[in-house]
Amino acid sequence: MTISDTILTDRTVALRQDFPILQRMLPNGRPLIYLDNAATSQKPQSVLDAMDDYYRRYNANVHRGVHTLSEEATAAFEAARTKVAKFVNAPSARQIVFTRGATESINLVAHTWGRANLGPGDEVLITEMEHHANIVPWQILQAQLGFTLRYVPITDHGTLDLRTLPDLLTPRTRLFSFVHASNVVGTVNPVQELVAAARAVGAAVLIDGAQSAPHMPVDVQALDADFFVFSSHKMCGPTGIGVLYGKRELLEAMPPFMGGGDMIREVTMTGSKWNTVPYKFEAGTPSIAEAIGLGAAVDYLQQVGMAWIQAHERAITQYAYTRMAEVEGLHILGPAPDARGGLVAFTLEGVHPHDLSAILDRSGVAVRAGHHCAQPLHDRLGIHASARASFYLYNTLEEVDVLVQALHKAQEIFTL
Ligand code: PLP
C-alpha cells in the first residue's frame, strides 16, 4: 500500500460513517463488505433525511397547488432539477427530464425521437458492450419501424474495435447510442472520439451514463452529447428516479412520451396542447421524494468531490486488479485498470459465478453474479456468466483484502 492509498483509505473510513447500512453486521456475525455498487449504491444519511423531511414536513403534490406545502414541495422538486443540471453542467435545468431511471430515459428517446426520426433504410448503431437497457428498446422499435440495428464489435480485451467505425458509421446512421462506462468489462469509452465520428456522418448521439455519472466528473456540454442518461440509485440517491438530459432543440421537437396530467398546456374534447420541456415528458405525479433525495445525493457527491471519487476508485480498482490476478484460475474480463472504471468482473475456473457469490457472502462480501443484463457481451466473450466486484467512495483496500482471501478460499474448496 502506498502513502497516497493510505490517505485515500483514511478519508473513506470517515465517509463510511455517513452510511448507516455500512455499520450493520450480517446474520452470520460478519461486517458487510458491499461490493455490488454497479447494481445499486448505498445511501448516506443526508439523502435519507431529505426524503424523510419531505414526507414529515411538506408532503404535497407539485406544480398544481397554491398552498404553502405544495409551493414548498414544488420549490424543493425544482431545486433538485437545478442541482442535477449543474452536476452534469447542462446549460439549463429545462434540459433535465426526470424519469424512473436510465432504462426509462432510453425508452423515452426511442419512443419519441426514434418514432419521429427512424424508418426503413435508416440505421441505429449501438455496441456489443451495451446493457440490455440500450439494446432491447431499439430491438422493439426496429420490429415496428423497420430500420437496421448494427453493433460496434469489441476486441478480446473488452474495448471497442474502433477500426470498424468507418464502415459502421455511414450517412444512413441516424443515431449512435453507446455506453460511457461498461457495467461488465469496466471499459471507459473514448467519448470524444466516438461523438466526433458520429457528427462526421450527421448522426445523433445518446450516451448511457449509468456507470459514469456516479463515478467521475461529467460535463454534457464538453461531451457534446445529444442525449445523456443516468440513474439516481447508482449515485447514492433513491430508486425510482433517473435523468434524461437532452439538447434543447431536440427535446422541443420531440413528441411526448406518455399522456396525462402536468404534460399538457390545454386539453379540450378534441385535442391537447403540450406543456413546455421538460414537463412535456413528465406525465402524472412525479417521484417527488425521490427527486428531492436525488438532489441531496448530488449535494453529497459534490461535497465529497467527483474528482476525488474517481481517483479513489482508480486506486481501489488498481489494487483489486493486481491482488485478484494472484488467485489461481481467476480471469479478469476487460482492459487494464487505467482504461476502466471502478469495477472488476471475473470468472474463476471450475466455479460457477453463482456458487462463488454464495461463498463470498459467507465472508460478508456482496458481489453480483450472472450476465449483469449484458447477455450479448457475455456471448461475445464466450461465457454464460461472470462475477463482479464494483467499488464506490466508501470501499477500502482492506475490503479488497477480504474479497481476495475469500476468493483464495473458494478456489481451494472447489479444486480439492
Ligand atoms: N446502463 C448501464 C450501463 C447499467 O449498468 C444499467 C444498470 O445496471 C442501466 C443502463 C439501467 O439502469 P436502471 O436499471 O437504473 O434503469
CSV table of C-alpha atoms and ligand atoms in Angstrom, one decimal:
chain,number,residue,atom,x,y,z
A,1,MET,CA,0.0,0.0,0.0
A,2,THR,CA,1.4,3.4,-0.9
A,3,ILE,CA,1.1,6.6,1.2
A,4,SER,CA,-1.5,8.0,-1.2
A,5,ASP,CA,-3.5,4.8,-0.9
A,6,THR,CA,-3.4,5.2,2.9
A,7,ILE,CA,-4.7,8.7,2.7
A,8,LEU,CA,-7.5,7.7,0.4
A,9,THR,CA,-8.4,4.9,2.7
A,10,ASP,CA,-8.4,7.2,5.8
A,11,ARG,CA,-10.8,9.6,4.2
A,12,THR,CA,-13.0,6.7,3.2
A,13,VAL,CA,-13.1,5.4,6.7
A,14,ALA,CA,-14.5,8.8,7.7
A,15,LEU,CA,-17.0,8.8,4.8
A,16,ARG,CA,-18.3,5.4,5.8
A,17,GLN,CA,-19.8,7.0,8.9
A,18,ASP,CA,-22.3,8.8,6.6
A,19,PHE,CA,-23.8,5.5,5.5
A,20,PRO,CA,-25.9,3.8,8.2
A,21,ILE,CA,-26.1,0.5,6.3
A,22,LEU,CA,-22.3,0.1,6.4
A,23,GLN,CA,-22.4,-0.1,10.2
A,24,ARG,CA,-24.6,-3.2,10.2
A,25,MET,CA,-23.5,-6.8,10.9
A,26,LEU,CA,-24.8,-9.6,8.7
A,27,PRO,CA,-26.7,-12.5,10.4
A,28,ASN,CA,-23.5,-14.6,10.3
A,29,GLY,CA,-21.8,-12.0,12.5
A,30,ARG,CA,-19.6,-10.6,9.7
A,31,PRO,CA,-19.5,-6.9,8.8
A,32,LEU,CA,-21.0,-6.1,5.5
A,33,ILE,CA,-18.5,-5.7,2.6
A,34,TYR,CA,-20.6,-4.2,-0.1
A,35,LEU,CA,-19.0,-4.6,-3.5
A,36,ASP,CA,-22.2,-4.5,-5.6
A,37,ASN,CA,-22.3,-0.8,-6.3
A,38,ALA,CA,-22.7,-1.1,-10.1
A,39,ALA,CA,-26.1,-2.7,-9.3
A,40,THR,CA,-27.1,-0.1,-6.8
A,41,SER,CA,-25.2,2.1,-4.3
A,42,GLN,CA,-25.8,2.7,-0.6
A,43,LYS,CA,-27.4,5.9,0.6
A,44,PRO,CA,-25.9,8.4,3.0
A,45,GLN,CA,-27.9,9.8,6.0
A,46,SER,CA,-28.3,13.2,4.3
A,47,VAL,CA,-30.3,11.5,1.5
A,48,LEU,CA,-32.5,9.5,3.9
A,49,ASP,CA,-33.1,12.7,5.9
A,50,ALA,CA,-34.0,14.8,2.9
A,51,MET,CA,-36.7,12.3,1.9
A,52,ASP,CA,-37.9,11.8,5.4
A,53,ASP,CA,-38.1,15.6,5.9
A,54,TYR,CA,-40.3,15.9,2.8
A,55,TYR,CA,-42.8,13.3,4.0
A,56,ARG,CA,-42.8,14.6,7.5
A,57,ARG,CA,-43.0,18.4,6.9
A,58,TYR,CA,-44.2,19.3,3.4
A,59,ASN,CA,-45.6,16.3,1.6
A,60,ALA,CA,-47.8,17.7,-1.2
A,61,ASN,CA,-48.2,17.3,-4.9
A,62,VAL,CA,-46.1,19.6,-7.0
A,63,HIS,CA,-46.9,22.3,-9.6
A,64,ARG,CA,-50.7,22.3,-9.0
A,65,GLY,CA,-51.4,23.7,-5.6
A,66,VAL,CA,-51.5,27.3,-4.4
A,67,HIS,CA,-50.9,26.4,-0.8
A,68,THR,CA,-47.8,26.5,1.4
A,69,LEU,CA,-47.0,22.8,1.3
A,70,SER,CA,-47.4,22.5,-2.4
A,71,GLU,CA,-45.3,25.5,-3.0
A,72,GLU,CA,-42.5,24.2,-0.7
A,73,ALA,CA,-42.7,20.8,-2.4
A,74,THR,CA,-42.5,22.4,-5.9
A,75,ALA,CA,-39.6,24.5,-4.8
A,76,ALA,CA,-37.6,21.5,-3.5
A,77,PHE,CA,-38.5,19.4,-6.5
A,78,GLU,CA,-37.4,22.1,-9.0
A,79,ALA,CA,-34.3,22.8,-6.9
A,80,ALA,CA,-33.3,19.2,-7.3
A,81,ARG,CA,-33.6,19.6,-11.1
A,82,THR,CA,-31.3,22.6,-10.9
A,83,LYS,CA,-28.8,20.7,-8.8
A,84,VAL,CA,-28.8,17.8,-11.3
A,85,ALA,CA,-28.3,20.2,-14.2
A,86,LYS,CA,-25.3,21.7,-12.5
A,87,PHE,CA,-24.0,18.3,-11.6
A,88,VAL,CA,-23.6,17.4,-15.4
A,89,ASN,CA,-23.1,21.0,-16.5
A,90,ALA,CA,-26.3,21.2,-18.5
A,91,PRO,CA,-26.9,24.7,-19.9
A,92,SER,CA,-30.3,24.8,-18.3
A,93,ALA,CA,-32.5,22.9,-15.8
A,94,ARG,CA,-35.2,22.8,-18.5
A,95,GLN,CA,-33.0,20.2,-20.3
A,96,ILE,CA,-33.2,17.8,-17.3
A,97,VAL,CA,-36.2,15.4,-17.7
A,98,PHE,CA,-36.9,13.3,-14.6
A,99,THR,CA,-37.7,9.6,-15.5
A,100,ARG,CA,-37.8,6.4,-13.5
A,101,GLY,CA,-34.1,5.6,-14.3
A,102,ALA,CA,-31.6,5.2,-17.2
A,103,THR,CA,-33.8,2.4,-18.7
A,104,GLU,CA,-36.8,4.7,-18.9
A,105,SER,CA,-34.7,7.6,-20.2
A,106,ILE,CA,-33.5,5.4,-23.2
A,107,ASN,CA,-37.0,4.1,-23.8
A,108,LEU,CA,-38.3,7.7,-23.8
A,109,VAL,CA,-35.8,8.7,-26.5
A,110,ALA,CA,-36.6,5.5,-28.5
A,111,HIS,CA,-40.3,6.0,-28.5
A,112,THR,CA,-40.3,9.8,-29.1
A,113,TRP,CA,-37.2,10.8,-31.0
A,114,GLY,CA,-36.9,7.3,-32.5
A,115,ARG,CA,-40.5,7.2,-33.8
A,116,ALA,CA,-40.2,10.6,-35.3
A,117,ASN,CA,-36.8,10.0,-37.0
A,118,LEU,CA,-36.3,6.4,-37.9
A,119,GLY,CA,-37.7,4.3,-40.7
A,120,PRO,CA,-36.7,1.7,-43.4
A,121,GLY,CA,-33.2,2.4,-44.7
A,122,ASP,CA,-32.1,4.1,-41.5
A,123,GLU,CA,-29.5,2.6,-39.1
A,124,VAL,CA,-29.1,2.8,-35.4
A,125,LEU,CA,-25.6,1.9,-34.2
A,126,ILE,CA,-25.0,0.5,-30.7
A,127,THR,CA,-22.1,-1.6,-29.4
A,128,GLU,CA,-21.5,-5.2,-28.2
A,129,MET,CA,-20.9,-4.0,-24.7
A,130,GLU,CA,-24.3,-2.4,-24.1
A,131,HIS,CA,-26.5,-3.1,-21.1
A,132,HIS,CA,-29.9,-4.6,-22.2
A,133,ALA,CA,-31.4,-1.1,-21.5
A,134,ASN,CA,-29.6,0.1,-24.6
A,135,ILE,CA,-30.3,-2.9,-26.7
A,136,VAL,CA,-33.9,-4.0,-26.2
A,137,PRO,CA,-35.7,-0.7,-26.7
A,138,TRP,CA,-34.0,-0.4,-30.1
A,139,GLN,CA,-34.9,-4.0,-31.0
A,140,ILE,CA,-38.6,-3.4,-30.0
A,141,LEU,CA,-38.6,-0.3,-32.2
A,142,GLN,CA,-36.7,-1.9,-35.0
A,143,ALA,CA,-39.5,-4.6,-35.3
A,144,GLN,CA,-42.1,-1.8,-35.6
A,145,LEU,CA,-40.2,0.7,-37.8
A,146,GLY,CA,-38.0,-1.4,-40.0
A,147,PHE,CA,-34.7,0.3,-39.5
A,148,THR,CA,-31.4,-1.6,-39.2
A,149,LEU,CA,-29.7,-2.1,-35.8
A,150,ARG,CA,-25.9,-2.5,-36.0
A,151,TYR,CA,-23.3,-3.2,-33.4
A,152,VAL,CA,-19.7,-2.0,-33.0
A,153,PRO,CA,-17.7,-5.1,-32.1
A,154,ILE,CA,-15.4,-5.3,-29.2
A,155,THR,CA,-11.8,-6.7,-29.1
A,156,ASP,CA,-10.8,-9.6,-26.9
A,157,HIS,CA,-9.6,-7.1,-24.3
A,158,GLY,CA,-13.2,-5.7,-23.9
A,159,THR,CA,-12.6,-2.4,-25.7
A,160,LEU,CA,-14.5,-1.1,-28.7
A,161,ASP,CA,-12.9,-2.1,-32.0
A,162,LEU,CA,-12.6,1.4,-33.3
A,163,ARG,CA,-11.1,0.3,-36.7
A,164,THR,CA,-14.7,-0.8,-37.6
A,165,LEU,CA,-16.2,2.7,-37.1
A,166,PRO,CA,-15.6,4.0,-40.7
A,167,ASP,CA,-17.6,1.0,-42.0
A,168,LEU,CA,-20.3,1.2,-39.4
A,169,LEU,CA,-20.9,4.9,-39.3
A,170,THR,CA,-22.4,6.0,-42.6
A,171,PRO,CA,-24.8,8.7,-43.8
A,172,ARG,CA,-27.6,6.1,-43.1
A,173,THR,CA,-26.7,6.2,-39.4
A,174,ARG,CA,-29.3,8.3,-37.6
A,175,LEU,CA,-28.2,7.6,-34.1
A,176,PHE,CA,-25.1,6.3,-32.3
A,177,SER,CA,-26.1,5.1,-28.8
A,178,PHE,CA,-23.3,3.8,-26.6
A,179,VAL,CA,-22.3,3.2,-23.0
A,180,HIS,CA,-19.9,5.7,-21.4
A,181,ALA,CA,-18.5,3.1,-18.9
A,182,SER,CA,-19.3,-0.6,-19.2
A,183,ASN,CA,-21.0,-2.3,-16.3
A,184,VAL,CA,-19.2,-5.6,-17.1
A,185,VAL,CA,-15.8,-5.1,-18.7
A,186,GLY,CA,-15.4,-1.7,-17.0
A,187,THR,CA,-14.1,0.0,-20.1
A,188,VAL,CA,-14.4,3.8,-20.2
A,189,ASN,CA,-15.1,4.5,-23.8
A,190,PRO,CA,-13.3,7.3,-25.7
A,191,VAL,CA,-16.5,9.5,-25.9
A,192,GLN,CA,-14.9,12.5,-27.7
A,193,GLU,CA,-13.7,10.3,-30.5
A,194,LEU,CA,-17.0,8.4,-30.8
A,195,VAL,CA,-19.0,11.7,-30.8
A,196,ALA,CA,-16.7,13.2,-33.4
A,197,ALA,CA,-17.2,10.1,-35.7
A,198,ALA,CA,-21.0,10.3,-35.3
A,199,ARG,CA,-21.0,14.0,-36.0
A,200,ALA,CA,-19.0,13.5,-39.2
A,201,VAL,CA,-21.9,11.5,-40.7
A,202,GLY,CA,-24.6,13.6,-39.1
A,203,ALA,CA,-25.8,11.0,-36.6
A,204,ALA,CA,-27.3,12.0,-33.2
A,205,VAL,CA,-25.6,10.7,-30.1
A,206,LEU,CA,-27.0,9.1,-27.0
A,207,ILE,CA,-24.7,8.3,-24.1
A,208,ASP,CA,-25.6,5.8,-21.4
A,209,GLY,CA,-24.0,7.3,-18.4
A,210,ALA,CA,-25.5,4.9,-15.8
A,211,GLN,CA,-22.0,3.8,-14.8
A,212,SER,CA,-20.1,7.0,-15.4
A,213,ALA,CA,-22.2,9.8,-13.8
A,214,PRO,CA,-21.9,8.3,-10.3
A,215,HIS,CA,-18.1,7.8,-10.6
A,216,MET,CA,-16.4,10.6,-12.5
A,217,PRO,CA,-17.0,14.3,-13.3
A,218,VAL,CA,-19.4,14.5,-16.3
A,219,ASP,CA,-19.8,17.6,-18.5
A,220,VAL,CA,-22.5,17.0,-21.1
A,221,GLN,CA,-21.6,20.2,-23.0
A,222,ALA,CA,-17.9,19.1,-23.2
A,223,LEU,CA,-19.1,15.6,-24.3
A,224,ASP,CA,-21.4,17.2,-26.8
A,225,ALA,CA,-24.0,14.5,-26.3
A,226,ASP,CA,-27.4,15.0,-27.8
A,227,PHE,CA,-28.8,12.8,-25.0
A,228,PHE,CA,-27.2,11.6,-21.8
A,229,VAL,CA,-29.0,9.3,-19.4
A,230,PHE,CA,-28.3,8.1,-15.8
A,231,SER,CA,-30.0,6.6,-12.7
A,232,SER,CA,-30.2,8.1,-9.2
A,233,HIS,CA,-29.9,4.8,-7.3
A,234,LYS,CA,-26.4,4.2,-8.6
A,235,MET,CA,-25.1,7.5,-7.3
A,236,CYS,CA,-26.2,7.5,-3.6
A,237,GLY,CA,-29.8,8.5,-4.4
A,238,PRO,CA,-33.0,6.6,-4.1
A,239,THR,CA,-34.5,4.2,-6.7
A,240,GLY,CA,-37.4,5.2,-8.9
A,241,ILE,CA,-35.8,8.3,-10.3
A,242,GLY,CA,-33.4,8.9,-13.2
A,243,VAL,CA,-32.4,11.6,-15.7
A,244,LEU,CA,-32.6,12.3,-19.4
A,245,TYR,CA,-30.5,15.3,-20.4
A,246,GLY,CA,-31.2,16.4,-24.0
A,247,LYS,CA,-30.2,19.2,-26.3
A,248,ARG,CA,-33.0,21.8,-26.1
A,249,GLU,CA,-33.9,21.9,-29.8
A,250,LEU,CA,-34.1,18.1,-29.9
A,251,LEU,CA,-36.3,17.9,-26.7
A,252,GLU,CA,-38.5,20.7,-28.1
A,253,ALA,CA,-39.0,18.9,-31.4
A,254,MET,CA,-39.8,15.5,-29.8
A,255,PRO,CA,-43.4,14.4,-29.3
A,256,PRO,CA,-44.5,13.5,-25.8
A,257,PHE,CA,-43.8,10.0,-24.3
A,258,MET,CA,-46.8,9.5,-22.1
A,259,GLY,CA,-50.0,11.4,-21.8
A,260,GLY,CA,-51.7,12.7,-18.7
A,261,GLY,CA,-51.7,15.5,-16.2
A,262,ASP,CA,-48.9,18.0,-16.0
A,263,MET,CA,-47.6,17.3,-19.5
A,264,ILE,CA,-50.3,19.5,-21.1
A,265,ARG,CA,-50.9,23.2,-21.5
A,266,GLU,CA,-54.5,22.8,-22.6
A,267,VAL,CA,-56.9,19.9,-23.1
A,268,THR,CA,-60.2,20.0,-24.9
A,269,MET,CA,-62.6,17.3,-26.1
A,270,THR,CA,-61.0,17.3,-29.5
A,271,GLY,CA,-57.3,17.5,-28.6
A,272,SER,CA,-54.5,18.8,-26.4
A,273,LYS,CA,-51.6,21.2,-26.5
A,274,TRP,CA,-48.3,20.1,-24.9
A,275,ASN,CA,-46.5,21.8,-22.0
A,276,THR,CA,-43.0,23.1,-22.4
A,277,VAL,CA,-39.9,20.9,-21.8
A,278,PRO,CA,-39.2,19.2,-19.5
A,279,TYR,CA,-42.8,18.9,-18.3
A,280,LYS,CA,-44.0,17.7,-21.7
A,281,PHE,CA,-42.2,14.4,-20.8
A,282,GLU,CA,-43.3,14.2,-17.2
A,283,ALA,CA,-46.9,13.0,-17.3
A,284,GLY,CA,-48.7,12.4,-14.0
A,285,THR,CA,-47.5,12.9,-10.4
A,286,PRO,CA,-43.7,12.6,-10.5
A,287,SER,CA,-41.4,10.8,-7.9
A,288,ILE,CA,-41.3,13.8,-5.6
A,289,ALA,CA,-39.5,12.5,-2.6
A,290,GLU,CA,-37.1,10.6,-4.9
A,291,ALA,CA,-36.2,13.8,-6.8
A,292,ILE,CA,-35.5,15.6,-3.6
A,293,GLY,CA,-33.4,12.6,-2.5
A,294,LEU,CA,-31.5,12.7,-5.7
A,295,GLY,CA,-30.9,16.4,-5.1
A,296,ALA,CA,-29.4,15.6,-1.7
A,297,ALA,CA,-27.3,12.8,-3.3
A,298,VAL,CA,-25.9,15.3,-5.8
A,299,ASP,CA,-25.1,17.7,-2.9
A,300,TYR,CA,-23.3,14.8,-1.1
A,301,LEU,CA,-21.3,13.7,-4.1
A,302,GLN,CA,-20.2,17.3,-4.9
A,303,GLN,CA,-19.2,17.8,-1.3
A,304,VAL,CA,-17.0,14.7,-1.4
A,305,GLY,CA,-15.8,15.7,-4.9
A,306,MET,CA,-16.3,13.8,-8.1
A,307,ALA,CA,-12.5,14.0,-8.9
A,308,TRP,CA,-11.7,12.5,-5.5
A,309,ILE,CA,-14.2,9.7,-6.1
A,310,GLN,CA,-12.7,8.9,-9.4
A,311,ALA,CA,-9.2,8.9,-8.0
A,312,HIS,CA,-10.3,6.8,-5.1
A,313,GLU,CA,-11.9,4.2,-7.3
A,314,ARG,CA,-8.9,4.1,-9.5
A,315,ALA,CA,-6.7,3.3,-6.6
A,316,ILE,CA,-9.0,0.6,-5.3
A,317,THR,CA,-9.5,-0.9,-8.8
A,318,GLN,CA,-5.8,-1.0,-9.5
A,319,TYR,CA,-5.2,-2.7,-6.1
A,320,ALA,CA,-8.1,-5.2,-6.7
A,321,TYR,CA,-6.9,-5.9,-10.2
A,322,THR,CA,-3.4,-6.8,-9.1
A,323,ARG,CA,-4.4,-8.8,-6.0
A,324,MET,CA,-7.2,-10.7,-7.7
A,325,ALA,CA,-4.9,-11.7,-10.6
A,326,GLU,CA,-2.9,-13.6,-8.0
A,327,VAL,CA,-5.8,-16.0,-7.4
A,328,GLU,CA,-5.2,-19.2,-9.3
A,329,GLY,CA,-7.6,-19.8,-12.2
A,330,LEU,CA,-9.1,-16.3,-11.9
A,331,HIS,CA,-9.7,-14.5,-15.2
A,332,ILE,CA,-10.5,-10.8,-15.2
A,333,LEU,CA,-12.7,-9.5,-18.0
A,334,GLY,CA,-11.9,-6.3,-19.8
A,335,PRO,CA,-8.9,-4.0,-20.1
A,336,ALA,CA,-6.1,-2.9,-17.8
A,337,PRO,CA,-7.0,-0.7,-14.8
A,338,ASP,CA,-6.0,2.5,-16.5
A,339,ALA,CA,-8.7,2.0,-19.2
A,340,ARG,CA,-11.5,1.1,-16.8
A,341,GLY,CA,-13.9,2.4,-14.2
A,342,GLY,CA,-14.3,1.1,-10.6
A,343,LEU,CA,-15.3,-2.5,-11.2
A,344,VAL,CA,-13.7,-5.8,-11.9
A,345,ALA,CA,-15.8,-8.7,-13.4
A,346,PHE,CA,-14.2,-12.1,-13.5
A,347,THR,CA,-14.6,-15.8,-13.7
A,348,LEU,CA,-12.9,-18.5,-11.6
A,349,GLU,CA,-12.1,-21.7,-13.3
A,350,GLY,CA,-14.3,-24.6,-12.2
A,351,VAL,CA,-16.6,-22.4,-10.1
A,352,HIS,CA,-20.0,-21.2,-11.3
A,353,PRO,CA,-20.3,-17.4,-10.5
A,354,HIS,CA,-23.5,-18.0,-8.5
A,355,ASP,CA,-21.7,-20.6,-6.3
A,356,LEU,CA,-18.8,-18.2,-6.0
A,357,SER,CA,-21.1,-15.4,-4.9
A,358,ALA,CA,-22.7,-17.6,-2.3
A,359,ILE,CA,-19.3,-18.5,-0.9
A,360,LEU,CA,-18.2,-14.9,-0.8
A,361,ASP,CA,-21.4,-14.0,1.0
A,362,ARG,CA,-20.3,-16.3,3.9
A,363,SER,CA,-17.4,-13.9,4.4
A,364,GLY,CA,-19.8,-10.9,4.3
A,365,VAL,CA,-18.7,-9.9,0.8
A,366,ALA,CA,-21.6,-8.9,-1.5
A,367,VAL,CA,-20.7,-9.3,-5.2
A,368,ARG,CA,-23.0,-9.8,-8.2
A,369,ALA,CA,-23.1,-13.0,-10.3
A,370,GLY,CA,-24.8,-13.6,-13.7
A,371,HIS,CA,-24.8,-11.8,-17.0
A,372,HIS,CA,-25.4,-8.4,-15.5
A,373,CYS,CA,-28.0,-7.5,-18.1
A,374,ALA,CA,-25.4,-7.8,-20.8
A,375,GLN,CA,-26.0,-11.2,-22.4
A,376,PRO,CA,-24.7,-10.3,-25.9
A,377,LEU,CA,-21.4,-9.1,-24.3
A,378,HIS,CA,-21.1,-12.4,-22.4
A,379,ASP,CA,-21.9,-14.3,-25.6
A,380,ARG,CA,-19.2,-12.4,-27.4
A,381,LEU,CA,-16.7,-13.3,-24.6
A,382,GLY,CA,-17.8,-16.9,-24.9
A,383,ILE,CA,-19.1,-17.2,-21.3
A,384,HIS,CA,-22.5,-17.5,-19.8
A,385,ALA,CA,-22.0,-15.5,-16.7
A,386,SER,CA,-19.4,-13.8,-14.5
A,387,ALA,CA,-18.9,-12.5,-11.0
A,388,ARG,CA,-18.4,-8.7,-10.5
A,389,ALA,CA,-16.9,-6.7,-7.7
A,390,SER,CA,-17.8,-3.0,-8.1
A,391,PHE,CA,-16.5,-0.2,-5.9
A,392,TYR,CA,-17.6,3.2,-4.6
A,393,LEU,CA,-16.4,6.0,-2.5
A,394,TYR,CA,-16.9,4.1,0.8
A,395,ASN,CA,-14.9,1.0,-0.2
A,396,THR,CA,-11.5,0.4,1.4
A,397,LEU,CA,-8.4,-1.6,0.4
A,398,GLU,CA,-9.0,-3.7,3.5
A,399,GLU,CA,-12.3,-4.8,2.0
A,400,VAL,CA,-10.5,-5.8,-1.2
A,401,ASP,CA,-8.2,-7.9,1.0
A,402,VAL,CA,-11.2,-9.8,2.5
A,403,LEU,CA,-12.5,-10.4,-1.0
A,404,VAL,CA,-9.2,-11.8,-2.2
A,405,GLN,CA,-8.9,-14.0,0.8
A,406,ALA,CA,-12.4,-15.4,0.2
A,407,LEU,CA,-11.6,-15.9,-3.4
A,408,HIS,CA,-8.5,-18.0,-2.5
A,409,LYS,CA,-10.7,-20.0,-0.1
A,410,ALA,CA,-13.3,-20.6,-2.8
A,411,GLN,CA,-10.6,-21.7,-5.3
A,412,GLU,CA,-9.3,-24.2,-2.7
A,413,ILE,CA,-12.7,-25.6,-1.9
A,414,PHE,CA,-13.6,-26.1,-5.5
A,415,THR,CA,-10.3,-27.6,-6.6
A,416,LEU,CA,-10.0,-30.1,-3.8
B,1,PLP,N1,-27.0,1.1,-18.4
B,1,PLP,C1,-26.0,0.5,-17.7
B,1,PLP,C2,-24.6,0.6,-18.2
B,1,PLP,C3,-26.3,0.0,-16.5
B,1,PLP,O1,-25.3,-0.6,-15.8
B,1,PLP,C4,-27.6,-0.1,-16.0
B,1,PLP,C5,-27.9,-0.7,-14.7
B,1,PLP,O2,-27.3,-1.6,-14.3
B,1,PLP,C6,-28.6,0.5,-16.8
B,1,PLP,C7,-28.3,1.1,-18.0
B,1,PLP,C8,-30.0,0.6,-16.4
B,1,PLP,O3,-30.2,1.3,-15.2
B,1,PLP,P1,-31.6,1.3,-14.4
B,1,PLP,O4,-31.8,-0.2,-14.1
B,1,PLP,O5,-31.3,2.1,-13.2
B,1,PLP,O6,-32.6,1.9,-15.3
